[in-house]
Backbone atoms as SQL, in Angstrom:
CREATE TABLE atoms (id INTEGER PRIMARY KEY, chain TEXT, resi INTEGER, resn TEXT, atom TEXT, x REAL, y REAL, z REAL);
INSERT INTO atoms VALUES
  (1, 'A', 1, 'UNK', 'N', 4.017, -18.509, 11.909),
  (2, 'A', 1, 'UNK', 'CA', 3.455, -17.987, 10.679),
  (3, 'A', 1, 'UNK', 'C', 3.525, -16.459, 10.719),
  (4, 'A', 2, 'UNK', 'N', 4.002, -15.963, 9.897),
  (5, 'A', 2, 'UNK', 'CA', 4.499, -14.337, 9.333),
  (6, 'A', 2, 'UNK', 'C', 3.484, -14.167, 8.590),
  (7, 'A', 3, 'UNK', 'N', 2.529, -13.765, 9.253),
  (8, 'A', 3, 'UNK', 'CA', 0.849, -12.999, 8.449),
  (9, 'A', 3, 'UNK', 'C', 1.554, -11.468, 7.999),
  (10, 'A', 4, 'UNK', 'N', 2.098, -10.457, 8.466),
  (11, 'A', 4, 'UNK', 'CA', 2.239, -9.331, 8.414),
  (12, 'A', 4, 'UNK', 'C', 3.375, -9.115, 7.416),
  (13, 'A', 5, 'UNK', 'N', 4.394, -9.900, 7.398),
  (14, 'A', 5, 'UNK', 'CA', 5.569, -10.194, 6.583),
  (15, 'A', 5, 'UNK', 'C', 5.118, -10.498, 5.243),
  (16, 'A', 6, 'UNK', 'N', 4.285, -11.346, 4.933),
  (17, 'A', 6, 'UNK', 'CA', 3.907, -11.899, 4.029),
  (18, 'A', 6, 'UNK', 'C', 3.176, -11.330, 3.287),
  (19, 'A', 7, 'UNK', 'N', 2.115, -10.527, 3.873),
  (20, 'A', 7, 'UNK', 'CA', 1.285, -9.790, 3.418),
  (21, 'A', 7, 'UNK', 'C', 2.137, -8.412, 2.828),
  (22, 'A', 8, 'UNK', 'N', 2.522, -7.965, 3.864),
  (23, 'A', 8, 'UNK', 'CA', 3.501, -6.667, 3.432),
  (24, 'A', 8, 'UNK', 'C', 4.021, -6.542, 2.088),
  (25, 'A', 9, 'UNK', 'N', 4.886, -8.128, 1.811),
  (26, 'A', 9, 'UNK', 'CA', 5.650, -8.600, 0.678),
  (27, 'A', 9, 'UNK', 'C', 4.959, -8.823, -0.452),
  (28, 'A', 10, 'UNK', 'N', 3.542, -8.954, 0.222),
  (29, 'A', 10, 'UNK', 'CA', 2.918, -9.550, -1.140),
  (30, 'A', 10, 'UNK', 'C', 2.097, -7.950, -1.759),
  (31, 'A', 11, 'UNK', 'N', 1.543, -6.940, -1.038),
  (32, 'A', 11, 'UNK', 'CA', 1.390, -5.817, -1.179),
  (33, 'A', 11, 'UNK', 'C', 2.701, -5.333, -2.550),
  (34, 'A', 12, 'UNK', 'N', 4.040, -5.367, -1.618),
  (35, 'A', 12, 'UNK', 'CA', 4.870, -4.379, -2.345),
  (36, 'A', 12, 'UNK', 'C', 4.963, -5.018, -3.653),
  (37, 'A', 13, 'UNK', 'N', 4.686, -6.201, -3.440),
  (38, 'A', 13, 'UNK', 'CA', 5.114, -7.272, -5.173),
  (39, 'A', 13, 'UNK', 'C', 4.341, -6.759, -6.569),
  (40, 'A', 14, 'UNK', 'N', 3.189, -5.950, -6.146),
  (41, 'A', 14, 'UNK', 'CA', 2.495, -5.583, -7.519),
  (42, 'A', 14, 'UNK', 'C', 1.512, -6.480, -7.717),
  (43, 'A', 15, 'UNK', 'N', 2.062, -7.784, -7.440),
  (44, 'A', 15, 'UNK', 'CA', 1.191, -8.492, -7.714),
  (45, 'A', 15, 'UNK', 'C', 0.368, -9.957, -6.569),
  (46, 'A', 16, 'UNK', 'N', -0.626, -9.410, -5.607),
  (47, 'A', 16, 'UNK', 'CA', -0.170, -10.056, -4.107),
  (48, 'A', 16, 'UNK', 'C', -0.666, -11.337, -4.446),
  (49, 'A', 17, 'UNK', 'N', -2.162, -11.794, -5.351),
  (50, 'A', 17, 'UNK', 'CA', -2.125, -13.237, -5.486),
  (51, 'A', 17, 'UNK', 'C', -1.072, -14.371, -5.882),
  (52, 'A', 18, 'UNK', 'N', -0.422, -13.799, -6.414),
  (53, 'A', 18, 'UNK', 'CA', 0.706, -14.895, -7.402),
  (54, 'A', 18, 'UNK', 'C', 1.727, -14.506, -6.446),
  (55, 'A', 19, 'UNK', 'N', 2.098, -13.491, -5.689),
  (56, 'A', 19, 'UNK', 'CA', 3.209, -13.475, -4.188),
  (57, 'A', 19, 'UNK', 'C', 2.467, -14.338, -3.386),
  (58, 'A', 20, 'UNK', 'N', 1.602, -14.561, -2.952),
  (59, 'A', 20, 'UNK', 'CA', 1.353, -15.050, -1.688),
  (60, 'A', 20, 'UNK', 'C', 1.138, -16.663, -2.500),
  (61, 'A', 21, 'UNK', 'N', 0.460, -16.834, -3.380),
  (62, 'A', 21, 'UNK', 'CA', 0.710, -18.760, -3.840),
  (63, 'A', 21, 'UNK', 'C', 2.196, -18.801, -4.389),
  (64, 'A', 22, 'UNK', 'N', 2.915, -17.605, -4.335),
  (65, 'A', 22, 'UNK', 'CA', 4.429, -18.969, -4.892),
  (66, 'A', 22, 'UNK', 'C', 5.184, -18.618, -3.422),
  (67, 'A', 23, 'UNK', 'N', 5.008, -17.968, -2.723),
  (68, 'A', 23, 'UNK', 'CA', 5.806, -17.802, -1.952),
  (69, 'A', 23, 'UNK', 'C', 5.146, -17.919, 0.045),
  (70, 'A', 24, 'UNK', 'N', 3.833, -18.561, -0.114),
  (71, 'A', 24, 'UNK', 'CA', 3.467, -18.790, 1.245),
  (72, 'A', 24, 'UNK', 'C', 4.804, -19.435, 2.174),
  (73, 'A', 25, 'UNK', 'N', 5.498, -20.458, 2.213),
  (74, 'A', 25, 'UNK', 'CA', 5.658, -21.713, 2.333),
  (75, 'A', 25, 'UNK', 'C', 6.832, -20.452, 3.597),
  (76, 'A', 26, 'UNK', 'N', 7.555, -20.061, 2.532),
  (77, 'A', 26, 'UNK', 'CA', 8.914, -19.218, 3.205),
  (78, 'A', 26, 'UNK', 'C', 8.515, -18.480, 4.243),
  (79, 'A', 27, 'UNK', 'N', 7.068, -18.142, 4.799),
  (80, 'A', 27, 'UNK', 'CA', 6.289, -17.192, 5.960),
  (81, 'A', 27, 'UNK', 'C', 5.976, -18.151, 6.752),
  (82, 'A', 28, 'UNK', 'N', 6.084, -19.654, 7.027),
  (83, 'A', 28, 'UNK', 'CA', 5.786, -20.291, 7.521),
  (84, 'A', 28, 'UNK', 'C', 4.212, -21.026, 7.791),
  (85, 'A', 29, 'UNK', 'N', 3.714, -20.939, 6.254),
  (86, 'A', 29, 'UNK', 'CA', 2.412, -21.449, 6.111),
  (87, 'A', 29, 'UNK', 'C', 2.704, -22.916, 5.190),
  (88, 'A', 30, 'UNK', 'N', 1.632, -23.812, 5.864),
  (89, 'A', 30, 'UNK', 'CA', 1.690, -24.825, 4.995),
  (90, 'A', 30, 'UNK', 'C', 0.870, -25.438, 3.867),
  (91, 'A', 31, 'UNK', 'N', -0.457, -24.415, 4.093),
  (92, 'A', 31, 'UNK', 'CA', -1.336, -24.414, 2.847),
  (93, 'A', 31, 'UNK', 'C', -1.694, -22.749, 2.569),
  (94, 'A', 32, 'UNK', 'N', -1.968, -22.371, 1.116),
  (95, 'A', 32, 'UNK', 'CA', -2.381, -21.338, 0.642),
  (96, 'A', 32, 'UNK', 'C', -3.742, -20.782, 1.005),
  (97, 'A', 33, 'UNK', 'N', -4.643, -22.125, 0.887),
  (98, 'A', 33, 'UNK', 'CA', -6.075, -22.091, 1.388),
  (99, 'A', 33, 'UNK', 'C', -6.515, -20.562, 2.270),
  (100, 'A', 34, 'UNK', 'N', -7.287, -19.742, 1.873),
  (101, 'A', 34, 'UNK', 'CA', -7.768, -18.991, 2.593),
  (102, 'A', 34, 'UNK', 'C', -6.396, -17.693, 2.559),
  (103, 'A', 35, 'UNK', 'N', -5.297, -17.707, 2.567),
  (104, 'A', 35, 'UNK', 'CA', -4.156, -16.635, 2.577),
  (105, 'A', 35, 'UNK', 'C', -4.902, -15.226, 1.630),
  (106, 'A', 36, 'UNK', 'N', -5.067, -15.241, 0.334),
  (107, 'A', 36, 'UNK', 'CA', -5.619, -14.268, -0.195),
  (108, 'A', 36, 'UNK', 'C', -6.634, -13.312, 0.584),
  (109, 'A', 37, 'UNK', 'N', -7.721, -14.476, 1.084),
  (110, 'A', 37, 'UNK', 'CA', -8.805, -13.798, 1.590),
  (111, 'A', 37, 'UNK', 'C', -8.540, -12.763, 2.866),
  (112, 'A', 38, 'UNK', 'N', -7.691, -13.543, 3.337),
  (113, 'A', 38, 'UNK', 'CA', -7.159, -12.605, 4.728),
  (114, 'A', 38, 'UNK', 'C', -6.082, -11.781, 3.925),
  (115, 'A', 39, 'UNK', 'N', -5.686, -11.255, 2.952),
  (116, 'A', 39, 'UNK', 'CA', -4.599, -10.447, 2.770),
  (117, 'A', 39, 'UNK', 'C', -5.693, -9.202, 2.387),
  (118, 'A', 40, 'UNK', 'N', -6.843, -9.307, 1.966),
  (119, 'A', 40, 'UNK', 'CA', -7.521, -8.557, 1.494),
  (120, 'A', 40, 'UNK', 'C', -8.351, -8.045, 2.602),
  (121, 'A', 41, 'UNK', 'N', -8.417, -8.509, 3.482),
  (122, 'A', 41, 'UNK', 'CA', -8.878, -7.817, 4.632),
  (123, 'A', 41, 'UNK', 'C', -7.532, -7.310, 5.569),
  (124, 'A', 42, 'UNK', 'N', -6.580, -7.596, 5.485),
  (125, 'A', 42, 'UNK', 'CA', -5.507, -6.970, 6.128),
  (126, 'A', 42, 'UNK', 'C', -5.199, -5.913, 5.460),
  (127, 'A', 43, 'UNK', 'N', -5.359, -5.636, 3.742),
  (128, 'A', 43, 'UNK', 'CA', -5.202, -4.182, 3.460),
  (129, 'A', 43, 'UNK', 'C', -6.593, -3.187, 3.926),
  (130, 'A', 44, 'UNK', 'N', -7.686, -3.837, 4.096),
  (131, 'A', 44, 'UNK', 'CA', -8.807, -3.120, 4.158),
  (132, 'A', 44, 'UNK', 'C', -8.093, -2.421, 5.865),
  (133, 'A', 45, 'UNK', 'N', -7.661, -3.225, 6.702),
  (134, 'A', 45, 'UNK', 'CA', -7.429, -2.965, 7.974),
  (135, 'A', 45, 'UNK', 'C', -6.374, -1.969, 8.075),
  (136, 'A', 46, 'UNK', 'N', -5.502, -1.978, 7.099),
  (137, 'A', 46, 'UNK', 'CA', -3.893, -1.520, 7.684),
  (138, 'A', 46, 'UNK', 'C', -4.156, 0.027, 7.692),
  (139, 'A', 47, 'UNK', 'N', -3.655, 0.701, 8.562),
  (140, 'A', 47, 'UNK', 'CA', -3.956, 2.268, 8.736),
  (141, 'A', 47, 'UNK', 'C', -3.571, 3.224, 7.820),
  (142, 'A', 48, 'UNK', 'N', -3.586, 4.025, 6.812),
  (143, 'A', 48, 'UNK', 'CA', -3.401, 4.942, 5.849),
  (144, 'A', 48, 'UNK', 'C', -2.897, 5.855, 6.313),
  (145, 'A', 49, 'UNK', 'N', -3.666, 6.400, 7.886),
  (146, 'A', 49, 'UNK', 'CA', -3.109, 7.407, 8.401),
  (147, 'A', 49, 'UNK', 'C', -4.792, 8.483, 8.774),
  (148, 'A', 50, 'UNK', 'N', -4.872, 9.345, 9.697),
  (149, 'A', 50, 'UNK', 'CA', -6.306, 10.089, 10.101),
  (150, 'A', 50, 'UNK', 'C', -6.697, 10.847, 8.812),
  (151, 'A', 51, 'UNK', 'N', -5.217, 11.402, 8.239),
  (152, 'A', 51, 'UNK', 'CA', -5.785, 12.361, 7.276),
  (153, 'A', 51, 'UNK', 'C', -5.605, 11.690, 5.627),
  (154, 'A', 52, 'UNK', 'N', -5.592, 10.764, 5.869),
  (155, 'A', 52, 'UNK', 'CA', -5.338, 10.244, 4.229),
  (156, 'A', 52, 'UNK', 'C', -6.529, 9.955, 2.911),
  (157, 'A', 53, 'UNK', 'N', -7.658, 10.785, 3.477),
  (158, 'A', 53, 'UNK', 'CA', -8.338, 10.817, 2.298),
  (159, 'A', 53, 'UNK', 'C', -8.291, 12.863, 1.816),
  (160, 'A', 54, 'UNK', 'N', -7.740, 13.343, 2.799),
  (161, 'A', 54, 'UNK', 'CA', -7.599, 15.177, 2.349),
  (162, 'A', 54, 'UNK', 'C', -5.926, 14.678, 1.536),
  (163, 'A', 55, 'UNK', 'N', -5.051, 13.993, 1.880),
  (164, 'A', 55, 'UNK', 'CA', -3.950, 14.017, 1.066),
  (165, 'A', 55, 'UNK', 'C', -3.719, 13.170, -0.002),
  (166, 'A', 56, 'UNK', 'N', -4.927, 12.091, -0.109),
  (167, 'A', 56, 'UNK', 'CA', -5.070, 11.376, -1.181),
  (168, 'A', 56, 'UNK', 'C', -5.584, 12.165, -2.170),
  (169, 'A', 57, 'UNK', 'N', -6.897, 13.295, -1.933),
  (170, 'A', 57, 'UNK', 'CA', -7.223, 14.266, -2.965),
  (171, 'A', 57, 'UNK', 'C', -6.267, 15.528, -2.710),
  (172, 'A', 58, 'UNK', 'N', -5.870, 15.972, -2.480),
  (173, 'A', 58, 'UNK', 'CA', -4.404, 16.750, -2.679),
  (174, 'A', 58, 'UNK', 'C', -3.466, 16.332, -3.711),
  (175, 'A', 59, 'UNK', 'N', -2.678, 14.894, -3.056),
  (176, 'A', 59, 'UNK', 'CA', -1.919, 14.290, -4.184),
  (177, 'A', 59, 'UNK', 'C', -2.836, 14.203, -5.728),
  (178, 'A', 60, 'UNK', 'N', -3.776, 13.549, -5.550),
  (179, 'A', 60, 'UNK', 'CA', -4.849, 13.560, -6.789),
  (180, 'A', 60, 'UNK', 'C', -4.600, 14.510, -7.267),
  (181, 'A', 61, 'UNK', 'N', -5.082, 16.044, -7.077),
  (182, 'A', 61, 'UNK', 'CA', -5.112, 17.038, -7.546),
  (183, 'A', 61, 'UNK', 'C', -4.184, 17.422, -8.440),
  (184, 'A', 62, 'UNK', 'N', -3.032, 17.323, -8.050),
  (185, 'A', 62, 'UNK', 'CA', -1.245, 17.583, -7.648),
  (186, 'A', 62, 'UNK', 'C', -0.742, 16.995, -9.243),
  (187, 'A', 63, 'UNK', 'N', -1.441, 15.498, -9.061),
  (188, 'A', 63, 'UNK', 'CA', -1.091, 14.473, -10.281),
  (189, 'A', 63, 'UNK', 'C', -1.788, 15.491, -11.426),
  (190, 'A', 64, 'UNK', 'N', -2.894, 15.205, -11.226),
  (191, 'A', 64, 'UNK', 'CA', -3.883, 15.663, -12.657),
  (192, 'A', 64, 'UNK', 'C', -3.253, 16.989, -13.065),
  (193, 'A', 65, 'UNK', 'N', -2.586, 17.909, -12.437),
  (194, 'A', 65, 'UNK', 'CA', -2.615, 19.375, -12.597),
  (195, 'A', 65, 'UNK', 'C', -0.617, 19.190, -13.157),
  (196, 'A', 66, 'UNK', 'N', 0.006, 18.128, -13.009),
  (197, 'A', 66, 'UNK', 'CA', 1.036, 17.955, -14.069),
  (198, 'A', 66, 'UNK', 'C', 2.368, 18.088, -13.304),
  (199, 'A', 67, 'UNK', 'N', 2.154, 17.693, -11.628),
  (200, 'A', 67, 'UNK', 'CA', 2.813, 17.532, -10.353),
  (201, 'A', 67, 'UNK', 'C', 3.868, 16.382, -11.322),
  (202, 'A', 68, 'UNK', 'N', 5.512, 17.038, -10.357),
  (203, 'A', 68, 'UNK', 'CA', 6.265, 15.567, -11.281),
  (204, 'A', 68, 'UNK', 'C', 6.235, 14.505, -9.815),
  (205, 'A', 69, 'UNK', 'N', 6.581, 13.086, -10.283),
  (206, 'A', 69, 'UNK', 'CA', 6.699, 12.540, -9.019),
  (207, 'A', 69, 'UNK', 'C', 7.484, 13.160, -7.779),
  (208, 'A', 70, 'UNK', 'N', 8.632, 13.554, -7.917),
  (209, 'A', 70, 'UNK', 'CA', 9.187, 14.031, -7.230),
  (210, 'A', 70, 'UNK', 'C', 8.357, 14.972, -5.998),
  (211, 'A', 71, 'UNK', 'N', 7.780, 15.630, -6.643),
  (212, 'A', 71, 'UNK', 'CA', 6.758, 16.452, -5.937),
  (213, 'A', 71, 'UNK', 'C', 5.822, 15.831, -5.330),
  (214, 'A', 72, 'UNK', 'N', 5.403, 14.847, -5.500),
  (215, 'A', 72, 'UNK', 'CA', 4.118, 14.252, -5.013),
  (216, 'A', 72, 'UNK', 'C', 4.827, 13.539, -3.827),
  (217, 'A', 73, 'UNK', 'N', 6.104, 13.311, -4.042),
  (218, 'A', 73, 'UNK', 'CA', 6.744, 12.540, -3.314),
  (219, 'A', 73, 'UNK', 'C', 6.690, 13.074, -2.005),
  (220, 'A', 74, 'UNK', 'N', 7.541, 14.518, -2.411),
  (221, 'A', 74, 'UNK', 'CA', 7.954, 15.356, -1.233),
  (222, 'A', 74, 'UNK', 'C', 6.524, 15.870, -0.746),
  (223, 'A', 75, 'UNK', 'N', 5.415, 15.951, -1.320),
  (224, 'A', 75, 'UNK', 'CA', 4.240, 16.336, -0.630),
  (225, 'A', 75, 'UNK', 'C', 4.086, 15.437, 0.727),
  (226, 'A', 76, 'UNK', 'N', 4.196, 14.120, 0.095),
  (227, 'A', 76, 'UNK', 'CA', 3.472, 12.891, 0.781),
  (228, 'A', 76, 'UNK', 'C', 4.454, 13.433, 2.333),
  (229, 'A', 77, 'UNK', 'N', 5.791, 12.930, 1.913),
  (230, 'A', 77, 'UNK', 'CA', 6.337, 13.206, 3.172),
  (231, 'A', 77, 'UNK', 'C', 6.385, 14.396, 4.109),
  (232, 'A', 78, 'UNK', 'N', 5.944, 15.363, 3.688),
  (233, 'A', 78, 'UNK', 'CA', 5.454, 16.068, 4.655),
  (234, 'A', 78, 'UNK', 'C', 4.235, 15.954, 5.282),
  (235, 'A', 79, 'UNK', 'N', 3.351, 15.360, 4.666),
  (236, 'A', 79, 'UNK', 'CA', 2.505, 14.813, 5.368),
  (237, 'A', 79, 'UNK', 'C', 2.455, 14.016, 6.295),
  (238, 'A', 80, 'UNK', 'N', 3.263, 13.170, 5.459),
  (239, 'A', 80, 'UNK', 'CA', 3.895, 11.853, 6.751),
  (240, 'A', 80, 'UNK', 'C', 4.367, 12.695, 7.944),
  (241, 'A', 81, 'UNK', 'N', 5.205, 13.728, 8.191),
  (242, 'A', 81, 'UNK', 'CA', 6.076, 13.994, 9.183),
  (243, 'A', 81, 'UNK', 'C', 5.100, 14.879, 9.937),
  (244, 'A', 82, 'UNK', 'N', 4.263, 15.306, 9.342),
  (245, 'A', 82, 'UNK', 'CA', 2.684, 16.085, 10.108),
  (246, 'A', 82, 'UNK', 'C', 2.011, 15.113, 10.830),
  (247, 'A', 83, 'UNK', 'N', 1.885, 13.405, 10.474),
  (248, 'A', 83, 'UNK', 'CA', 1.407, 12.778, 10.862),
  (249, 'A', 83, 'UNK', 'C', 0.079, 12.367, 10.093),
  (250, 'A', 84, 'UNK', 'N', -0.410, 13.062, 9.231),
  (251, 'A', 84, 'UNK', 'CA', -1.300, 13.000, 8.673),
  (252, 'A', 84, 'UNK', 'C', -1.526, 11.698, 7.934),
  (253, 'A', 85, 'UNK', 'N', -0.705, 10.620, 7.402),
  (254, 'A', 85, 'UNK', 'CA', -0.797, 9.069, 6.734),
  (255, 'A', 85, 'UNK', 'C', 0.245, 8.625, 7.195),
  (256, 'A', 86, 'UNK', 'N', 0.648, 7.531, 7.042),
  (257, 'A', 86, 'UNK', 'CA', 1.440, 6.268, 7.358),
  (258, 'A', 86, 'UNK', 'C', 2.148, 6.173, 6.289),
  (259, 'A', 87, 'UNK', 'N', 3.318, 5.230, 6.666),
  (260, 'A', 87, 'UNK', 'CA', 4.333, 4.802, 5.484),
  (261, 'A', 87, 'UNK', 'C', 3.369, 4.091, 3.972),
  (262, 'A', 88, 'UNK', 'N', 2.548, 3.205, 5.010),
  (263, 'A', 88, 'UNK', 'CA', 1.608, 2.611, 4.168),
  (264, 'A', 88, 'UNK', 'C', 0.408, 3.183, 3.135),
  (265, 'A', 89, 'UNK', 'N', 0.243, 4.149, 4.167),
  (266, 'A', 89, 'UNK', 'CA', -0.634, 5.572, 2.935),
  (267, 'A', 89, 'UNK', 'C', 0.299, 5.969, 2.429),
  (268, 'A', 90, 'UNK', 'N', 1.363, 6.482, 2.083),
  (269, 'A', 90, 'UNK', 'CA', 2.280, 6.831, 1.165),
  (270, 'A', 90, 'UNK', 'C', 2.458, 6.116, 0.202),
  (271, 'A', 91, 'UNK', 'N', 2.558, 4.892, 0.280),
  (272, 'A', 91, 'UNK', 'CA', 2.451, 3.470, -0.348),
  (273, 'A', 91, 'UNK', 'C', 1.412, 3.785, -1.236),
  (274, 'A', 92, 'UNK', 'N', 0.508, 3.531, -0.827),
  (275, 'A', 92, 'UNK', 'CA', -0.966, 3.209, -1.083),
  (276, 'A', 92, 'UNK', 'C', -1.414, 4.312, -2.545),
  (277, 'A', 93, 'UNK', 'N', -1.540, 5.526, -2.239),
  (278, 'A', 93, 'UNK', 'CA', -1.068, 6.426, -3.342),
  (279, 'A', 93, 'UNK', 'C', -0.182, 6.712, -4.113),
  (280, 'A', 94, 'UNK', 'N', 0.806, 6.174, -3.662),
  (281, 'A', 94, 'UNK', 'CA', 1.817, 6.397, -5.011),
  (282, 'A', 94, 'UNK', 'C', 1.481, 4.975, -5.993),
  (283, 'A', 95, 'UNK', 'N', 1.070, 3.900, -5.420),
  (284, 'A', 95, 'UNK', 'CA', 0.120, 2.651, -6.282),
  (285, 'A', 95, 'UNK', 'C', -0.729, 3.596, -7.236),
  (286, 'A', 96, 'UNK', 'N', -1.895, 3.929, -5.925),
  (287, 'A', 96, 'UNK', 'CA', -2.763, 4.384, -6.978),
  (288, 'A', 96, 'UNK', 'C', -2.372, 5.369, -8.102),
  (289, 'A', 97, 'UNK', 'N', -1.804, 6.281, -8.019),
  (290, 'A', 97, 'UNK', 'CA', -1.368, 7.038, -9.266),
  (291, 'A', 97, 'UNK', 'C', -0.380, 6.216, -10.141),
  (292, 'A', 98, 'UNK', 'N', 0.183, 5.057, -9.809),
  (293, 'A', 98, 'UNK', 'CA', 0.810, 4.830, -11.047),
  (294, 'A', 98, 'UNK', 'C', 2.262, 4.816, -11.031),
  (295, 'A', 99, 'UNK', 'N', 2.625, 5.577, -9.822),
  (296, 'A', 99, 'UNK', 'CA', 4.073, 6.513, -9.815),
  (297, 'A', 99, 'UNK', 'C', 4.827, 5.513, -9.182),
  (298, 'A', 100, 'UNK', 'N', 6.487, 5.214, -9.103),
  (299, 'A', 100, 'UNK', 'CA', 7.443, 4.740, -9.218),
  (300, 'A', 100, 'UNK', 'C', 7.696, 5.552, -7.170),
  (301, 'A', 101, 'UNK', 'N', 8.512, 4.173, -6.614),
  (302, 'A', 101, 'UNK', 'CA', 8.716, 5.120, -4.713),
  (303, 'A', 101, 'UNK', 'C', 10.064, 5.419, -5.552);
């Protein structure tokens, strides 16, 4: 069973309840039962990164003040390469704002 695969997939889908019930089966699960509940504690778990609430309000800022994606983009990744968030905090904010990877 591909907990991390699945979850991952069901994260990037937009939409993780309706990813994870049409598509458990292919991760090697044989009932849905309970899958949601643990996907929602696996995002609560997955690491953002040490500094990802100073670059979540940065990016914030960045957005509101008329930042194009592009920019927010290239912010993030320098952050990333500082170490400051994860692929997954990069993720995670460009969700929350709305913005296109």
């Amino acid at each position: 069973m591909d907990y991390d695969g699945l979850f991952s997939d069901a994260y990037s889908s937009g939409n993780p309840s309706s990813y994870i019930s049409n598509n458990y089966k292919k991760y090697g699960f044989t009932n849905v039962s309970g899958l949601t509940k643990d996907y929602e504690n696996w995002v609560k778990a997955a690491d953002k990164g040490p500094g990802y609430d100073s670059v979540w309000m940065n990016a914030r800022r960045k957005y509101d003040n008329g930042a194009t994606t592009g920019e927010i983009v290239n912010y993030l990744v320098e952050r990333a390469q500082a170490g400051q968030i994860s692929v997954f905090g990069q993720e995670y904010i460009l969700d929350r704002l709305g913005l296109d990877k």
